Structure formats: C-alpha cells, structure tokens
Amino acid sequence: MTPAPMRVLIVDDERLARAELRRLLAAHPGIDIVGEAANAEQAVVQVAALQPDLLLLDVQMPGASGFDLLQALDTTPEVIFTTAFDQYALQAFEVNALDYLQKPIQATRLAAALQRAALRLGMPAAGGAAAPRKLFLRDGERCWFVALDRIRLFESEGNYTRVYFDDARPLMLRSLTQLEERLDAQRFLRASRRHIVNLAFVERMTANDTGGFDLLLPGDVTVEVSRRRAAQIRSLGL
C-alpha cells in the first residue's frame, strides 16, 4: 500500500517566493501542494478547507504575521517557517516548529526539514500513526504548539478560555462553545458551562450533593459536573 502524500500549504506574500517553493517541492514525489495563500487571512480559510499536514509559512507578511496566523487557527498543522529574516529563529523553535529556513532556501535544508515532518506525522511507512491535533497558544512572548492529548482542562473566562497543560495555563481567544465544536466528544467532556475535561486525565470521580459528580484532575484540580451532564458521564462508563 502506497503511503498517502504529505499535504502542504504554502503561505507567503511574495509570488516569486511561492513559485520557488513549488519548484523545490517538485523534487519530492511524496508531497502534494494543496494550495497557496498570500496572507494570513487567506491562509486561515485554506487551512480550514484543505486540512494540510504541513505549512510552509513566511513569518513577516503585510497585516498579520505568521505567528498571528497560527494563533488564529483552531488546530495547527506541522510548521516549517520560511523567511528572509533571522531574528525570528529563536521564537520559531520555542513554539516547536519543525524547522526555520532562511531565504534563499537551500534544497538540502528543505529536504531535511521535510524528512522531519514525515517522521513526526508518521508517514515513512504505510499505516503510521497520525500526529495528534494541536493548538497554537501564546501568552505574551511565550508560544506553544500543544497536542490536544496533552491538554487536561479548558476553563471559560468570558470570551477567553484558559488552557491547562503541563505546568502552563495560558489564555486563548476562543469561547468554550467554539472549542467544543472542534473536539472529540468521546475524549473531551463538556462538564459544565465553564469546563471541558480531557477524560484521560480524570483520576477520580465522586458523587456530590447536587446530584452530579466531582472530577479530580492532576494538581488537585476539581471540576464539578452538573446533574444534567451526569447521565453522559455514566454512558461513558467512567
């Protein structure tokens, strides 16, 4: 069985730069260029419609930057940054990007970056496991790519949602309802108006006085499940 090609979206405001990337990618038969975007606004639409595995992403573009684009996405593909500037390299690696390629891009550097992308996506062999879906999060100068299976709790704070993973708790500009529409209901439980819980992190469940349940999460965090949601909990066999 032939492995599926890696689906790539090119995001760069310069037409010649996009053409050069197409030329370089033509040497890799396992690559399927699914589209191009000239700015972050176009890219948001195309990522949602095309579901690429990998972004070749310019950092500095008119209007929103490459980092702004990542923050606007509901879930994030793998990313290789491509740019004429080198001052963004440290930030690129802090967000766990696959690579940071400085223009003019060398064919050998691109090939190595694509190989890392294939390994991370589980594509070297047919039937490899797909990489977990991810969110891009930013808190001031700190940025993260976070796989959904690392996130234990989403907590509503008005129009924002606080995301609990590892030792971090950054805010993201998404409502809990917007997030719920994108999450796997078999893994993420809408416990209440304020909380969505990753069921894999539930350490203990106890009945409470309101007819619902209390879920204990790592770090002694307790989330109350409303009585209305209790039936859903029971149906999942927890």
Tab-separated table of C-alpha atoms in Angstrom:
chain	number	residue	atom	x	y	z
A	1	MET	CA	0.000	0.000	0.000
A	2	THR	CA	1.428	3.377	-1.012
A	3	PRO	CA	1.555	5.894	1.860
A	4	ALA	CA	-0.630	8.972	1.453
A	5	PRO	CA	1.257	12.058	0.266
A	6	MET	CA	2.073	14.855	2.678
A	7	ARG	CA	-0.400	17.683	2.084
A	8	VAL	CA	1.407	21.040	2.033
A	9	LEU	CA	0.047	24.587	2.059
A	10	ILE	CA	2.429	27.403	1.064
A	11	VAL	CA	1.862	30.734	2.848
A	12	ASP	CA	3.973	33.660	1.617
A	13	ASP	CA	3.067	37.166	0.485
A	14	GLU	CA	5.675	37.101	-2.327
A	15	ARG	CA	4.591	35.393	-5.559
A	16	LEU	CA	8.173	34.594	-6.565
A	17	ALA	CA	8.879	33.039	-3.182
A	18	ARG	CA	5.838	30.778	-3.563
A	19	ALA	CA	6.972	29.806	-7.062
A	20	GLU	CA	10.443	28.942	-5.752
A	21	LEU	CA	8.987	26.717	-3.058
A	22	ARG	CA	6.868	24.949	-5.643
A	23	ARG	CA	9.980	24.370	-7.734
A	24	LEU	CA	11.900	22.934	-4.781
A	25	LEU	CA	8.991	20.753	-3.673
A	26	ALA	CA	8.642	19.288	-7.171
A	27	ALA	CA	11.731	17.170	-6.420
A	28	HIS	CA	9.794	15.332	-3.676
A	29	PRO	CA	7.218	12.877	-5.076
A	30	GLY	CA	5.637	12.325	-1.667
A	31	ILE	CA	4.476	15.949	-1.479
A	32	ASP	CA	1.036	17.187	-2.546
A	33	ILE	CA	0.839	21.002	-2.678
A	34	VAL	CA	-2.823	21.530	-1.878
A	35	GLY	CA	-2.815	25.325	-2.112
A	36	GLU	CA	-1.176	28.709	-1.690
A	37	ALA	CA	-2.045	31.746	0.393
A	38	ALA	CA	-0.625	35.257	0.055
A	39	ASN	CA	-1.560	36.407	3.565
A	40	ALA	CA	-2.777	35.176	6.925
A	41	GLU	CA	-6.441	35.871	6.177
A	42	GLN	CA	-6.372	33.653	3.091
A	43	ALA	CA	-4.408	31.012	4.971
A	44	VAL	CA	-6.986	30.713	7.783
A	45	VAL	CA	-9.671	29.919	5.200
A	46	GLN	CA	-7.494	27.457	3.304
A	47	VAL	CA	-6.286	25.592	6.398
A	48	ALA	CA	-9.916	25.017	7.418
A	49	ALA	CA	-10.951	23.928	3.920
A	50	LEU	CA	-7.896	21.902	2.854
A	51	GLN	CA	-6.690	20.403	6.168
A	52	PRO	CA	-2.988	20.382	5.218
A	53	ASP	CA	-0.466	18.273	7.122
A	54	LEU	CA	2.241	20.923	6.835
A	55	LEU	CA	2.512	24.693	6.461
A	56	LEU	CA	5.480	26.307	4.739
A	57	LEU	CA	4.937	29.622	6.458
A	58	ASP	CA	6.529	33.032	5.999
A	59	VAL	CA	6.933	34.912	9.273
A	60	GLN	CA	6.762	38.557	8.227
A	61	MET	CA	3.831	39.423	5.963
A	62	PRO	CA	1.730	42.569	5.476
A	63	GLY	CA	-1.004	42.702	8.077
A	64	ALA	CA	-0.942	39.630	10.299
A	65	SER	CA	2.352	37.747	10.787
A	66	GLY	CA	2.919	34.017	10.577
A	67	PHE	CA	2.696	33.828	14.369
A	68	ASP	CA	-0.607	35.731	14.276
A	69	LEU	CA	-1.902	33.205	11.748
A	70	LEU	CA	-1.052	30.267	14.000
A	71	GLN	CA	-2.834	31.926	16.891
A	72	ALA	CA	-5.976	32.303	14.750
A	73	LEU	CA	-6.188	28.595	13.848
A	74	ASP	CA	-8.426	26.213	15.755
A	75	THR	CA	-5.880	23.411	15.334
A	76	THR	CA	-2.411	23.678	13.882
A	77	PRO	CA	-0.647	21.575	11.233
A	78	GLU	CA	3.077	20.966	11.420
A	79	VAL	CA	5.022	24.127	10.537
A	80	ILE	CA	8.258	24.938	8.729
A	81	PHE	CA	8.961	28.667	8.846
A	82	THR	CA	10.446	30.281	5.728
A	83	THR	CA	11.672	33.871	5.916
A	84	ALA	CA	14.315	36.337	4.749
A	85	PHE	CA	14.934	37.456	8.339
A	86	ASP	CA	16.826	35.645	11.074
A	87	GLN	CA	15.608	37.486	14.183
A	88	TYR	CA	12.585	35.189	14.493
A	89	ALA	CA	14.552	31.941	14.692
A	90	LEU	CA	14.543	31.614	18.479
A	91	GLN	CA	10.805	32.246	18.703
A	92	ALA	CA	10.201	29.725	15.926
A	93	PHE	CA	11.987	26.984	17.817
A	94	GLU	CA	10.343	27.939	21.105
A	95	VAL	CA	6.985	27.086	19.533
A	96	ASN	CA	8.358	23.692	18.475
A	97	ALA	CA	8.356	24.391	14.752
A	98	LEU	CA	9.904	21.643	12.648
A	99	ASP	CA	12.464	23.996	11.149
A	100	TYR	CA	13.300	27.581	10.292
A	101	LEU	CA	14.570	28.042	6.734
A	102	GLN	CA	16.158	31.345	5.804
A	103	LYS	CA	15.723	32.593	2.233
A	104	PRO	CA	17.141	31.862	-0.250
A	105	ILE	CA	16.150	28.349	0.777
A	106	GLN	CA	18.647	25.577	0.107
A	107	ALA	CA	17.305	22.350	-1.385
A	108	THR	CA	19.229	20.197	1.101
A	109	ARG	CA	17.873	22.106	4.120
A	110	LEU	CA	14.322	21.836	2.800
A	111	ALA	CA	14.739	18.095	2.187
A	112	ALA	CA	15.932	17.570	5.764
A	113	ALA	CA	13.003	19.578	7.136
A	114	LEU	CA	10.515	17.571	5.049
A	115	GLN	CA	12.013	14.360	6.367
A	116	ARG	CA	11.480	15.551	9.932
A	117	ALA	CA	7.898	16.437	9.031
A	118	ALA	CA	7.325	12.936	7.635
A	119	LEU	CA	8.727	11.340	10.784
A	120	ARG	CA	6.596	13.478	13.067
A	121	LEU	CA	3.492	12.777	11.001
A	122	GLY	CA	4.124	9.046	10.973
A	123	MET	CA	4.416	8.947	7.185
A	124	PRO	CA	7.625	6.975	6.448
A	125	ALA	CA	5.668	3.721	6.472
A	126	ALA	CA	2.136	2.942	5.420
A	127	GLY	CA	-0.277	2.872	8.295
A	128	GLY	CA	1.869	5.016	10.579
A	129	ALA	CA	0.027	6.726	13.376
A	130	ALA	CA	-1.071	10.264	12.622
A	131	ALA	CA	0.274	13.041	14.796
A	132	PRO	CA	-2.128	14.363	17.434
A	133	ARG	CA	-4.029	17.506	16.515
A	134	LYS	CA	-2.569	20.621	18.071
A	135	LEU	CA	-3.371	24.128	19.230
A	136	PHE	CA	-1.116	27.141	18.921
A	137	LEU	CA	-1.135	29.154	22.152
A	138	ARG	CA	0.505	32.455	23.055
A	139	ASP	CA	0.976	34.127	26.427
A	140	GLY	CA	2.900	37.377	25.996
A	141	GLU	CA	6.207	36.451	24.419
A	142	ARG	CA	5.804	32.739	25.161
A	143	CYS	CA	4.306	30.483	22.490
A	144	TRP	CA	3.489	26.773	22.321
A	145	PHE	CA	2.321	24.110	19.901
A	146	VAL	CA	0.316	21.791	22.171
A	147	ALA	CA	-1.082	18.418	21.145
A	148	LEU	CA	-4.679	18.028	22.283
A	149	ASP	CA	-3.835	14.856	24.179
A	150	ARG	CA	-1.575	16.953	26.487
A	151	ILE	CA	-4.407	19.299	27.470
A	152	ARG	CA	-6.295	18.213	30.573
A	153	LEU	CA	-8.759	21.084	31.017
A	154	PHE	CA	-10.361	24.032	29.196
A	155	GLU	CA	-11.861	26.657	31.508
A	156	SER	CA	-14.067	29.519	30.323
A	157	GLU	CA	-13.167	33.087	31.239
A	158	GLY	CA	-15.648	35.232	29.329
A	159	ASN	CA	-14.700	35.372	25.645
A	160	TYR	CA	-11.408	33.637	26.505
A	161	THR	CA	-10.570	30.097	27.519
A	162	ARG	CA	-7.803	29.116	29.916
A	163	VAL	CA	-5.929	26.032	28.729
A	164	TYR	CA	-4.364	23.687	31.309
A	165	PHE	CA	-1.408	21.584	30.122
A	166	ASP	CA	1.847	20.585	31.809
A	167	ASP	CA	2.626	23.492	34.186
A	168	ALA	CA	1.187	26.172	31.886
A	169	ARG	CA	-2.219	27.879	31.912
A	170	PRO	CA	-2.315	30.410	29.049
A	171	LEU	CA	-5.463	32.108	27.775
A	172	MET	CA	-6.672	31.780	24.202
A	173	LEU	CA	-9.185	33.979	22.403
A	174	ARG	CA	-11.795	31.276	21.855
A	175	SER	CA	-15.052	30.650	23.658
A	176	LEU	CA	-15.667	27.255	25.209
A	177	THR	CA	-18.517	26.667	22.752
A	178	GLN	CA	-16.219	27.308	19.770
A	179	LEU	CA	-13.725	24.797	21.152
A	180	GLU	CA	-16.366	22.184	21.937
A	181	GLU	CA	-17.435	22.123	18.279
A	182	ARG	CA	-13.895	21.079	17.287
A	183	LEU	CA	-13.189	18.493	19.973
A	184	ASP	CA	-13.819	14.748	20.001
A	185	ALA	CA	-16.793	14.245	22.321
A	186	GLN	CA	-15.540	10.746	23.183
A	187	ARG	CA	-12.368	12.241	24.690
A	188	PHE	CA	-13.422	15.698	25.851
A	189	LEU	CA	-16.431	16.068	28.146
A	190	ARG	CA	-18.349	19.345	28.462
A	191	ALA	CA	-18.646	19.019	32.211
A	192	SER	CA	-20.395	22.349	32.816
A	193	ARG	CA	-20.885	25.813	31.358
A	194	ARG	CA	-17.311	26.668	32.375
A	195	HIS	CA	-15.348	23.468	31.807
A	196	ILE	CA	-14.340	20.900	29.197
A	197	VAL	CA	-12.331	17.999	30.630
A	198	ASN	CA	-9.972	15.587	28.877
A	199	LEU	CA	-11.273	12.267	30.187
A	200	ALA	CA	-7.815	10.707	30.000
A	201	PHE	CA	-6.739	12.928	32.927
A	202	VAL	CA	-9.608	12.074	35.292
A	203	GLU	CA	-8.037	10.489	38.381
A	204	ARG	CA	-11.189	10.035	40.440
A	205	MET	CA	-14.922	10.656	40.174
A	206	THR	CA	-17.184	11.045	43.212
A	207	ALA	CA	-20.866	11.875	43.599
A	208	ASN	CA	-21.664	15.282	45.075
A	209	ASP	CA	-24.604	16.747	46.964
A	210	THR	CA	-26.165	18.360	43.881
A	211	GLY	CA	-26.814	15.075	42.080
A	212	GLY	CA	-23.795	15.491	39.822
A	213	PHE	CA	-20.154	14.431	40.088
A	214	ASP	CA	-16.818	15.910	41.049
A	215	LEU	CA	-13.897	15.015	38.787
A	216	LEU	CA	-10.406	15.111	40.280
A	217	LEU	CA	-7.649	16.095	37.841
A	218	PRO	CA	-3.858	16.236	38.332
A	219	GLY	CA	-2.695	19.066	40.578
A	220	ASP	CA	-5.683	18.638	42.934
A	221	VAL	CA	-7.958	20.420	40.472
A	222	THR	CA	-11.621	19.519	40.987
A	223	VAL	CA	-14.250	20.100	38.305
A	224	GLU	CA	-17.928	19.835	39.155
A	225	VAL	CA	-20.096	18.008	36.612
A	226	SER	CA	-23.642	19.287	36.561
A	227	ARG	CA	-26.509	16.878	37.231
A	228	ARG	CA	-27.627	17.437	33.641
A	229	ARG	CA	-24.271	16.076	32.420
A	230	ALA	CA	-24.136	13.181	34.880
A	231	ALA	CA	-26.019	10.840	32.534
A	232	GLN	CA	-23.389	11.421	29.860
A	233	ILE	CA	-20.676	10.514	32.331
A	234	ARG	CA	-22.419	7.237	33.161
A	235	SER	CA	-22.872	6.371	29.477
A	236	LEU	CA	-19.110	6.650	29.002
A	237	GLY	CA	-18.516	4.060	31.692
A	238	LEU	CA	-16.330	6.150	33.956
